Short mmCIF file of C-alpha atoms in Angstrom, two decimals:
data_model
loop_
_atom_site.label_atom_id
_atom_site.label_comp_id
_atom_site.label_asym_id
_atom_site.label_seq_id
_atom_site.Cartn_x
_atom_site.Cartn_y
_atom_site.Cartn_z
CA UNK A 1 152.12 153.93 -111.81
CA UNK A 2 154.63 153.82 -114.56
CA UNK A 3 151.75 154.54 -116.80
CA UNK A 4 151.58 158.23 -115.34
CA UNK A 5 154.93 158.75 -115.26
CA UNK A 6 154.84 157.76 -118.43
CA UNK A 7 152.41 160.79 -119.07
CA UNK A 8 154.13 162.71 -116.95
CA UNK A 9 156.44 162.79 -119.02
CA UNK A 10 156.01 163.08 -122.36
CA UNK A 11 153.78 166.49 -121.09
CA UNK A 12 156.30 167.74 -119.12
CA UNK A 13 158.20 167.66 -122.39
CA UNK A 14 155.61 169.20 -124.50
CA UNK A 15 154.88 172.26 -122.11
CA UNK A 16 158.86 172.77 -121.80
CA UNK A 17 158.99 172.65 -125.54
CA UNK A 18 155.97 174.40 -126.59
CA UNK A 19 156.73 177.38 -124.50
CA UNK A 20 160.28 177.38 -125.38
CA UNK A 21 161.83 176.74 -121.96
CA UNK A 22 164.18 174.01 -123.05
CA UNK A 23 165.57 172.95 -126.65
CA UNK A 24 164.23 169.31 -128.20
CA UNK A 25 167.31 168.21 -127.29
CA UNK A 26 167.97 168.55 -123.44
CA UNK A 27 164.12 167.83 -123.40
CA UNK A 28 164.72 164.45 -124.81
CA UNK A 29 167.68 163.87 -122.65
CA UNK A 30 166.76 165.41 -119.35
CA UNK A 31 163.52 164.30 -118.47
CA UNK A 32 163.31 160.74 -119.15
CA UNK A 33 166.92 160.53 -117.03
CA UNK A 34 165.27 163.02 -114.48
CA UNK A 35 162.37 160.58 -113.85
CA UNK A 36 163.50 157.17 -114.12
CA UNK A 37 165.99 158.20 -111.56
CA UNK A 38 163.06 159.39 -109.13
CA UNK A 39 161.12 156.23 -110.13
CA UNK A 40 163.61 154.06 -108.80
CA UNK A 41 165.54 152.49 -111.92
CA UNK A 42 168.92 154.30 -111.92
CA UNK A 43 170.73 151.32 -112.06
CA UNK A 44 169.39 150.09 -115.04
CA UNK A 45 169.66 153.43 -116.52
CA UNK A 46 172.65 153.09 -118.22
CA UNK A 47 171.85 150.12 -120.05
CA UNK A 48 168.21 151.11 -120.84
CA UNK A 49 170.07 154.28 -122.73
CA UNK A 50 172.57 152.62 -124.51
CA UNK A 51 169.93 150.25 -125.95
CA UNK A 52 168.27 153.10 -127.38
CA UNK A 53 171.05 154.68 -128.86
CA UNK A 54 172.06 151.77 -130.20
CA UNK A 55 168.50 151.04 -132.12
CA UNK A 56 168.69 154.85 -133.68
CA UNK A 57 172.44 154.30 -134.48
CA UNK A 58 172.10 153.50 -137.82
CA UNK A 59 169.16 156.29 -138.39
CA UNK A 60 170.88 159.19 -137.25
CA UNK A 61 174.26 157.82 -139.48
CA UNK A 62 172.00 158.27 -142.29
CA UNK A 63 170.64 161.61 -141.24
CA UNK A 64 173.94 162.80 -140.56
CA UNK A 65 175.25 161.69 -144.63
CA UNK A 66 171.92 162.54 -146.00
CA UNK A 67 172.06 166.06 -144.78
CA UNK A 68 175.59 166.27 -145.80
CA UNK A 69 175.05 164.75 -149.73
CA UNK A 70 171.97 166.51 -150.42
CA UNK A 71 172.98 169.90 -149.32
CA UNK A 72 176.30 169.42 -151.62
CA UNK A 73 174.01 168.59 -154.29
CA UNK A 74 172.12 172.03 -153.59
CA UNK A 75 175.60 173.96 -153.20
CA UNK A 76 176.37 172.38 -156.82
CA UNK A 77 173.28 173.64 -158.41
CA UNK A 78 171.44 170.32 -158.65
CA UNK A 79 167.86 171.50 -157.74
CA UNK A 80 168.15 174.97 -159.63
CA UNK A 81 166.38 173.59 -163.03
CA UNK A 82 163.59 172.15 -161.00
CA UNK A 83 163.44 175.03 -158.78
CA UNK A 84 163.33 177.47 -162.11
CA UNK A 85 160.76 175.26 -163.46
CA UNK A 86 158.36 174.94 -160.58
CA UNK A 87 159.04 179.15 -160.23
CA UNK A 88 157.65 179.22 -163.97
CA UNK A 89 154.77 177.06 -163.09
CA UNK A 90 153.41 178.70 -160.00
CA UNK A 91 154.54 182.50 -160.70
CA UNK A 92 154.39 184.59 -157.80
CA UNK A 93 150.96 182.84 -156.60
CA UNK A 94 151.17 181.23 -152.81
CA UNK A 95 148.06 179.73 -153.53
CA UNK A 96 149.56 177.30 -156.62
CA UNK A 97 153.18 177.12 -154.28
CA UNK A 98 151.30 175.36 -151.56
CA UNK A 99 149.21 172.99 -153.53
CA UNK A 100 152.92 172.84 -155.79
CA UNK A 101 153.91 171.59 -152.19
CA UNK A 102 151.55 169.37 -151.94
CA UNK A 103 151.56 166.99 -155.10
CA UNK A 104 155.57 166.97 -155.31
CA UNK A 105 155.86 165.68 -151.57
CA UNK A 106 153.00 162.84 -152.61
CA UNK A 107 154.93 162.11 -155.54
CA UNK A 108 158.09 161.51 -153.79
CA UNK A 109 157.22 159.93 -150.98
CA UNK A 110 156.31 157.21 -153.10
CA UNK A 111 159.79 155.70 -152.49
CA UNK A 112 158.64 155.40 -148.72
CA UNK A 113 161.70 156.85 -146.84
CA UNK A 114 160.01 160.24 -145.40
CA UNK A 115 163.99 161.26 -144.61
CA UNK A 116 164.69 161.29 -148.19
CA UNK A 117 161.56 162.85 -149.03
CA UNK A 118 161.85 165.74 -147.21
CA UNK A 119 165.19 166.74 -147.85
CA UNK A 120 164.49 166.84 -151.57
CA UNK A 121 160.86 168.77 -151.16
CA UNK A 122 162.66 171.53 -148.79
CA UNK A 123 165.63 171.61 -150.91
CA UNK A 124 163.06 172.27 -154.26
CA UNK A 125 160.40 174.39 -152.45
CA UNK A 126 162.31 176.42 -149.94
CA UNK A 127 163.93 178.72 -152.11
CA UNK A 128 160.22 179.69 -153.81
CA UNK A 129 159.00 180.19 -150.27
CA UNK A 130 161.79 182.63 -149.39
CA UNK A 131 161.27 184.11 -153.19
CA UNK A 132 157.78 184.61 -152.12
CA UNK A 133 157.93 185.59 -148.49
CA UNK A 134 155.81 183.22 -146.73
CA UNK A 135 156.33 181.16 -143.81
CA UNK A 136 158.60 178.64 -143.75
CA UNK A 137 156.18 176.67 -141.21
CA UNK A 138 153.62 176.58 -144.07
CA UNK A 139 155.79 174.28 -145.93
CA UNK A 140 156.81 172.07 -142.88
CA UNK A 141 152.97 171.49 -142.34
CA UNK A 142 152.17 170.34 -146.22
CA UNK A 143 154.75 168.32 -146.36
CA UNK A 144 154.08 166.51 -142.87
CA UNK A 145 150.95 166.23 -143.75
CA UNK A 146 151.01 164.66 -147.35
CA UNK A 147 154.27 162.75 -145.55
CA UNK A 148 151.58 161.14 -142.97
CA UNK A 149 149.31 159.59 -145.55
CA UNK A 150 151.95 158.02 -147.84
CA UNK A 151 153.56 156.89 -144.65
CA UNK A 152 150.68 154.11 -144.98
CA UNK A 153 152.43 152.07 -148.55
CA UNK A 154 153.10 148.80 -147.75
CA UNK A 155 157.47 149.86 -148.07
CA UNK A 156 156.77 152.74 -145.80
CA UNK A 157 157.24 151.18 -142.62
CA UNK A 158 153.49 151.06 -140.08
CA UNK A 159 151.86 148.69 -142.84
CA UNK A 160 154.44 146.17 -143.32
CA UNK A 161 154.41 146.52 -139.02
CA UNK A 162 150.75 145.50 -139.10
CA UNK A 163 150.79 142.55 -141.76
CA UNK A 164 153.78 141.03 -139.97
CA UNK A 165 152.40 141.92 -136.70
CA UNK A 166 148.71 140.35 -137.67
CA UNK A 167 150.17 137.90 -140.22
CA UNK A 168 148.40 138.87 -143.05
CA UNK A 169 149.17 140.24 -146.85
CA UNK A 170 148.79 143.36 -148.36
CA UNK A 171 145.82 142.33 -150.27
CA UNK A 172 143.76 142.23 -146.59
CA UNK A 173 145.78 145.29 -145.13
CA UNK A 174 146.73 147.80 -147.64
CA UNK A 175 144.83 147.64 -150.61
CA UNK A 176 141.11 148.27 -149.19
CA UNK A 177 143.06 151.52 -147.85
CA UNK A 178 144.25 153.21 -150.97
CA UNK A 179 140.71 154.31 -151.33
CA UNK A 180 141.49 156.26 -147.40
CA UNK A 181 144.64 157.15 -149.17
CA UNK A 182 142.86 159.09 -151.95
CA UNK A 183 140.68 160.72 -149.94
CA UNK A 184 143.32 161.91 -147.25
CA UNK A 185 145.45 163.17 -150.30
CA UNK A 186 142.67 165.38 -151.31
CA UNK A 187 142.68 166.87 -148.09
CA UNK A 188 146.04 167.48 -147.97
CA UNK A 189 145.43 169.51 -151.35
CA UNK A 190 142.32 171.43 -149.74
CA UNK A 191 144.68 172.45 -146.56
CA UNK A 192 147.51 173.29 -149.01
CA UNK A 193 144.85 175.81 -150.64
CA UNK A 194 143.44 176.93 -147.14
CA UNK A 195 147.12 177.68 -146.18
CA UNK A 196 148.08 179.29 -149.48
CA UNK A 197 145.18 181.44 -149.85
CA UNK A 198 145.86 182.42 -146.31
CA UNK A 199 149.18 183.20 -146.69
CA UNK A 200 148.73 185.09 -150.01
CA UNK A 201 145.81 187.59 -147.89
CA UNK A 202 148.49 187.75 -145.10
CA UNK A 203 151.86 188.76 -147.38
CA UNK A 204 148.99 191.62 -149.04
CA UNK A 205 148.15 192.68 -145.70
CA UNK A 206 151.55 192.69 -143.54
CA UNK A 207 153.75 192.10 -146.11
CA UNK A 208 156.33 189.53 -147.09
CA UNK A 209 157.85 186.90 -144.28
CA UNK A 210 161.72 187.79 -143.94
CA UNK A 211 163.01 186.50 -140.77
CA UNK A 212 164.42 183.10 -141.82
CA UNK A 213 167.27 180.90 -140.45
CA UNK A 214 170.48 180.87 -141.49
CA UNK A 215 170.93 177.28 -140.84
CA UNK A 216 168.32 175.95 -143.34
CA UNK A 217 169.21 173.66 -145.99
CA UNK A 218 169.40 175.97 -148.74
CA UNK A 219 171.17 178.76 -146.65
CA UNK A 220 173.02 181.47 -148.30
CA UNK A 221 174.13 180.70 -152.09
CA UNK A 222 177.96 180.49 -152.57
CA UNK A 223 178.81 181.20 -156.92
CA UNK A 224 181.86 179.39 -156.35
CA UNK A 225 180.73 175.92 -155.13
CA UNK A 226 178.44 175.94 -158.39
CA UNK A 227 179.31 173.09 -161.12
CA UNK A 228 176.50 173.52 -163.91
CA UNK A 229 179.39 171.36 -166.15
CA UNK A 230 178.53 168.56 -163.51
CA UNK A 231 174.58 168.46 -163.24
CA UNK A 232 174.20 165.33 -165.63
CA UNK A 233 176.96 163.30 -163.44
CA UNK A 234 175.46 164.58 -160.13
CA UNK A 235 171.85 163.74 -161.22
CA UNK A 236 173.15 160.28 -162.66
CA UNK A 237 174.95 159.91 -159.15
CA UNK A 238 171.57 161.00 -157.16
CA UNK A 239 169.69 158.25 -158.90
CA UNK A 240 171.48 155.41 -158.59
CA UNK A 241 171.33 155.95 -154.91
CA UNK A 242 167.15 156.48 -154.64
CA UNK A 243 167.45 153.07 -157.04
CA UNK A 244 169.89 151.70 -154.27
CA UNK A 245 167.88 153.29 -151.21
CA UNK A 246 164.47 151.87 -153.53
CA UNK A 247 165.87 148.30 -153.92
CA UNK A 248 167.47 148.36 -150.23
CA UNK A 249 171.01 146.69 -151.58
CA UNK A 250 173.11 147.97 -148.90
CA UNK A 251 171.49 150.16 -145.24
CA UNK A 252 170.56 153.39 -146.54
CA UNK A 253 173.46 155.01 -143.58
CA UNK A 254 175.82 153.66 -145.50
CA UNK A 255 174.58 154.12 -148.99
CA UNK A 256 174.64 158.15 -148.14
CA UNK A 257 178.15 157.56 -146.82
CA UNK A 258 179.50 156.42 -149.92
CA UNK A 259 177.66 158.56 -152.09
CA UNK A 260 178.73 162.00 -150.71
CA UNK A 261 182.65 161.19 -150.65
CA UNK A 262 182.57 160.08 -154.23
CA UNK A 263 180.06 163.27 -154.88
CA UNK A 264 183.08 165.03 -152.99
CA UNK A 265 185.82 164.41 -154.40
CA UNK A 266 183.79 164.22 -158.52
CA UNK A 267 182.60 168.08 -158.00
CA UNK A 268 185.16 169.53 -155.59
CA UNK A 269 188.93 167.40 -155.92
CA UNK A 270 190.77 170.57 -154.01
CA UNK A 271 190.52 169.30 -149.93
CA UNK A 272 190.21 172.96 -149.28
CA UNK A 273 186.74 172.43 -150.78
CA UNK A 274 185.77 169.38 -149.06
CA UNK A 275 187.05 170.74 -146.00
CA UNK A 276 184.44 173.62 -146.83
CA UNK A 277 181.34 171.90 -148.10
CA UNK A 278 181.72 169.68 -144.52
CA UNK A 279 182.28 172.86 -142.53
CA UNK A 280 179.70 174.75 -143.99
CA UNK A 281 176.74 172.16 -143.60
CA UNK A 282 178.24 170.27 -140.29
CA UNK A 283 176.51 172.43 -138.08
CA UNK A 284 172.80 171.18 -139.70
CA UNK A 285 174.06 167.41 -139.56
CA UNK A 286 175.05 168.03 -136.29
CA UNK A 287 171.97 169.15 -134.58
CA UNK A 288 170.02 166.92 -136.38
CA UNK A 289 171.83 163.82 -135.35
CA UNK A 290 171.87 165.64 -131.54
CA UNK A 291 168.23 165.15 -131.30
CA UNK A 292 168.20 161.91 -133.20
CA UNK A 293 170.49 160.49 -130.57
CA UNK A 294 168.11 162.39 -127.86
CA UNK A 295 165.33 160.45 -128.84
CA UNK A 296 166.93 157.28 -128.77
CA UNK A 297 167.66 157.91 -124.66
CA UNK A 298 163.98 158.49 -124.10
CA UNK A 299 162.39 155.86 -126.26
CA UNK A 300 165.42 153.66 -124.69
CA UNK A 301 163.94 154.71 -120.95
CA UNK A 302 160.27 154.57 -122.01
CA UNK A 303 161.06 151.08 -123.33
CA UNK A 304 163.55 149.89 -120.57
CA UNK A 305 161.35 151.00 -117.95
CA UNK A 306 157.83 149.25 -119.32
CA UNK A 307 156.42 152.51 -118.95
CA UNK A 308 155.62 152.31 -122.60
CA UNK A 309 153.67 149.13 -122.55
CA UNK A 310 151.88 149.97 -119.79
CA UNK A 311 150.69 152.96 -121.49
CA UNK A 312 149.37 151.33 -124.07
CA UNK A 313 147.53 148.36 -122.22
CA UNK A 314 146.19 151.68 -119.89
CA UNK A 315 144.69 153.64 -122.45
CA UNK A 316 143.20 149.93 -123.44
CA UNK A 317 141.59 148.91 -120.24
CA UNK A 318 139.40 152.41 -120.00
CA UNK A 319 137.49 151.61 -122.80
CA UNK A 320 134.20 149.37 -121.10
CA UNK A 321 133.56 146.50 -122.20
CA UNK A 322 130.07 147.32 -122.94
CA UNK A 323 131.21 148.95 -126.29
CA UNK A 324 133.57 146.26 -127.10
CA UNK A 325 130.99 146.10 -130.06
CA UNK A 326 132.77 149.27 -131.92
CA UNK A 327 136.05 147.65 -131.27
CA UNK A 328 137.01 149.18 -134.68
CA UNK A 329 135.72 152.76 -134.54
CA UNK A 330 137.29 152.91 -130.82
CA UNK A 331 141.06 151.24 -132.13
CA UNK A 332 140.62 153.94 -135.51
CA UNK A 333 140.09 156.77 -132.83
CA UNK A 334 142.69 155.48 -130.05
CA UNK A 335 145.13 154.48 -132.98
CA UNK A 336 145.72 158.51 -133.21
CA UNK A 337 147.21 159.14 -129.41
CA UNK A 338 148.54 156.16 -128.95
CA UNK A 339 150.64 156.17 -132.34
CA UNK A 340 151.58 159.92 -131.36
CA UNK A 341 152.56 158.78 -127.50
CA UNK A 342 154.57 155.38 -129.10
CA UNK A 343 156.19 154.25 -131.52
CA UNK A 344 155.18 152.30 -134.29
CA UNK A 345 157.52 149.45 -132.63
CA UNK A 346 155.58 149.64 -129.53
CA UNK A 347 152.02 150.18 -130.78
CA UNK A 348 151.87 147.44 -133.53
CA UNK A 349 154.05 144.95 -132.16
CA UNK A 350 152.92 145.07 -128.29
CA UNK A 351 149.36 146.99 -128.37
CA UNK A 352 147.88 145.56 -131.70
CA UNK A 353 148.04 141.55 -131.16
CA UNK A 354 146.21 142.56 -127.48
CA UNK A 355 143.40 144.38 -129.66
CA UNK A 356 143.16 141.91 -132.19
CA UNK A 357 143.07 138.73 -129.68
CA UNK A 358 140.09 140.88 -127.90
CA UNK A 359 138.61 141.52 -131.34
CA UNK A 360 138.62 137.80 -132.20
CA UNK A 361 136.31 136.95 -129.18
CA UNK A 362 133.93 139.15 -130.25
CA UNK A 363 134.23 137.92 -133.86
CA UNK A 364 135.60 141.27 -135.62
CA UNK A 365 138.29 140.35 -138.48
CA UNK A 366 141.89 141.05 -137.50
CA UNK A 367 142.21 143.00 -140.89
CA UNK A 368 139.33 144.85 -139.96
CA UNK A 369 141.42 146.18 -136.63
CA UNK A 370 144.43 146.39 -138.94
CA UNK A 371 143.01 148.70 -141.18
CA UNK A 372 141.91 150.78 -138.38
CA UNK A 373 144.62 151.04 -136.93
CA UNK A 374 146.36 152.86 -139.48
CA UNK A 375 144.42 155.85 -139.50
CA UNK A 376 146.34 157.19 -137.25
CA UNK A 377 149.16 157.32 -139.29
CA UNK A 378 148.21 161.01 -140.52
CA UNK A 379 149.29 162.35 -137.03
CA UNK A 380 152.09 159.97 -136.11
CA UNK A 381 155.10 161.99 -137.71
CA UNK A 382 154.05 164.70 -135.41
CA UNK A 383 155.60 162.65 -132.68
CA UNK A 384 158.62 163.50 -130.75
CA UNK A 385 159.54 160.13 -130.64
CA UNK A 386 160.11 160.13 -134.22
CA UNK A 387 163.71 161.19 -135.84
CA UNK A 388 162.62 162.59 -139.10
CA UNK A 389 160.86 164.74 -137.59
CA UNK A 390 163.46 166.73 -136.54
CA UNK A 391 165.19 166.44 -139.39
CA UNK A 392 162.26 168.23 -141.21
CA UNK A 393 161.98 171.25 -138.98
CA UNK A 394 166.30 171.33 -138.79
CA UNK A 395 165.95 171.64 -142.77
CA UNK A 396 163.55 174.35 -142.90
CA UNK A 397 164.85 176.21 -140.04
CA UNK A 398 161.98 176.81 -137.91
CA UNK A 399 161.35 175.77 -134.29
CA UNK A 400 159.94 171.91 -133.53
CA UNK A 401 157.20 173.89 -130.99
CA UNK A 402 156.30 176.16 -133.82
CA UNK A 403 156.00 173.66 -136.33
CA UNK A 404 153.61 171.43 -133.64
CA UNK A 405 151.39 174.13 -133.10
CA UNK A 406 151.29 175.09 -136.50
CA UNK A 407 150.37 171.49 -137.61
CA UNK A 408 148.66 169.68 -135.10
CA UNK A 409 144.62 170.96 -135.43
CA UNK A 410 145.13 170.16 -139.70
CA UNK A 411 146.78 166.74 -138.88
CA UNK A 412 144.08 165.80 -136.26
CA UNK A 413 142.16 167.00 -139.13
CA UNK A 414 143.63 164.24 -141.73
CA UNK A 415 142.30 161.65 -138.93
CA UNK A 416 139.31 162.15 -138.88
CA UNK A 417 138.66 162.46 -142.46
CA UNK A 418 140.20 159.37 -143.36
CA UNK A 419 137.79 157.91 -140.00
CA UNK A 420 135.04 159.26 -141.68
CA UNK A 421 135.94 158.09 -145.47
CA UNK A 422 136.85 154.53 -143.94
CA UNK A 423 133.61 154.19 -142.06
CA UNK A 424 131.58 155.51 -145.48
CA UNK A 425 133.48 153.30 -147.76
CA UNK A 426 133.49 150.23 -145.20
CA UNK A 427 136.98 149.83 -144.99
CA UNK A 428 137.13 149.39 -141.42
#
């Protein structure tokens, strides 16, 4: 039973957001309340929903001050140099932006926070996008999709899940994948040429994309609010806090806090400026941290309620045990629903140990069944239940349907070539 409401509603919420009936917001609000209250738990409701607020808390702190610093750093000319020199590189050549798109977000997601990485790829690419007329959703996809395989380092949060999880190092869990990590990268690059090539026949054919939001991260250029004067301070500034966010001295909410009132009051000391960099990009932070919050009420009801477990041990128990043989292949395939339907929490801590204590009767290595279940890492941050990824479509100003549909066949796509490349190379 709570297993199909627990279906129940996470499609309800796809159809209602996919065909633009509600916003990701009241989604994530309304129908967990809606149906917890039919299934009988309203008087644990409250509780269930404050718990999951308070576990995103902290995240959507950090959104909020993230969003907030970097777009000051944008408004202050920060990114201009690199956005001139990338222009240089790629010309006026969709083909080059995507792949562009493609090898910046791998190189900075190396730091493993995919909040931090996106903000700066947006805040760099963006503006060449809009130069160039293509489709905002092109860039969402790349970068979700390069996002999804450096999601797998050891710092970036599912891998460090499974070796605490399992109990094992990164020499039996990550390293054997960086192989799979290669391989999905390349793929990533072949999409970003698909796409670009695409988009270059479709901006000769129709002409160039024009009907952007007003409420994307780079928004509309104010000459005032530059400081060129400033750009070896603000970069100086910038970097100590990836060192800070790298070397985890202080919670990254509170690093971003600090950093953009002392960015503040270095580039703009008049309050009336303050006042105006805040008001200008408080209406980003804002819905950003609306459906952060949103998704802490429904992971805080799926959770609560035990619908979220059960889930998990369901889509388990329908696998016979006649092919308990391809234990790996089958937790590699399943690894890709049931890390889009949970969260990593819920998946490696609760659903993992069950497959591992199954594998270990019929004598397949837990790291074996570690590995595996990684792969489906490369559609995970297509998720609702996951912040960033709001914060990613809220930064590039298109709609969280439109982005899904737009990305889901190519991430589905990263999945099974990293299956494949694991299976060839004998990784799992």
């Amino acid at each position: 039973m709570l297993t199909l409401l627990g279906f129940l509603m996470i499609i309800i919420f796809m159809v209602l957001i996919m065909n633009k009936k509600m916003t990701p917001l009241t989604a994530l609000v309304i129908i967990p309340v809606a149906i917890a209250l039919i299934a009988g738990f309203g008087p644990n409701l409250g509780e269930m929903m404050k718990n999951g607020v308070k576990e995103i808390a902290l995240t959507g702190v950090m959104l909020i001050f993230a969003i907030l610093y970097f777009s000051l750093m944008i408004d202050t000319g920060l990114f201009e140099p690199l956005v001139n020199f990338i222009l240089k590189a790629v010309g006026d050549n969709p083909v080059k932006t995507t792949i562009g798109t493609a090898i910046l977000t791998t190189l900075v997601s190396l730091d493993g926070d995919g909040s931090s990485t996106y903000i700066i790829v947006v805040a760099a690419m963006l503006p060449l996008y809009k130069k160039q007329g293509m489709n905002p959703l092109t860039l969402t996809c790349i970068i979700m999709l390069a996002g999804g395989i450096m999601n797998i380092l050891p710092w970036g949060g599912p891998t460090a899940r499974v070796m605490s999880s399992l109990k094992l190092g990164h020499t039996e869990i990550f390293v054997p994948m960086i192989p799979i990590m290669a391989l999905g990268i390349l793929w990533v690059i072949f999409v970003a040429y698909i796409l670009g090539k695409k988009e270059k026949k479709r901006i000769a054919k129709y002409g160039k994309h024009n009907q952007y939001s007003t409420s994307d991260i780079v928004g509309e250029a104010d000459p005032k609010l530059l400081r060129p004067k400033l750009i070896w301070i603000n970069l100086f500034l910038t970097l100590i806090l990836l060192a800070v966010m790298i070397l985890d001295i202080v919670p990254l909410g509170i690093a971003f806090m600090i950093a953009f009132c002392i960015a503040s009051v270095i580039n703009y000391p008049k309050l009336k400026d303050q006042q105006k960099i805040i008001s200008k990009h408080a209406g980003n932070a804002l819905s950003v941290a609306g459906m952060i919050f949103g998704a802490g009420i429904f992971t805080g009801i799926l959770n609560g309620t035990g619908i979220m477990q059960a889930m998990g041990n369901s889509m388990i128990e329908i696998v016979p045990k006649s092919w308990g043989g391809y234990l790996n292949i089958i937790t590699a395939i399943f690894s890709v629903p049931l890390t889009f339907f949970l969260t990593n929490d819920a998946y490696y801590f609760g659903i993992l140990p069950i497959i591992e204590a199954t594998g270990r009767q019929l004598d397949i290595a837990p790291e074996i069944l570690g590995r595996a279940s990684l792969v489906g890492q490369a559609s995970h941050l297509l998720s609702p239940l996951v912040p960033s990824t709001y914060l990613l479509v809220s930064l590039a100003g298109v709609e969280y349907s439109d982005h899904l549909k737009y990305t889901l066949k190519w991430a589905i796509g990263s999945s099974i070539i990293m299956l494949i490349g694991a299976l060839l190379l004998g990784t799992i």
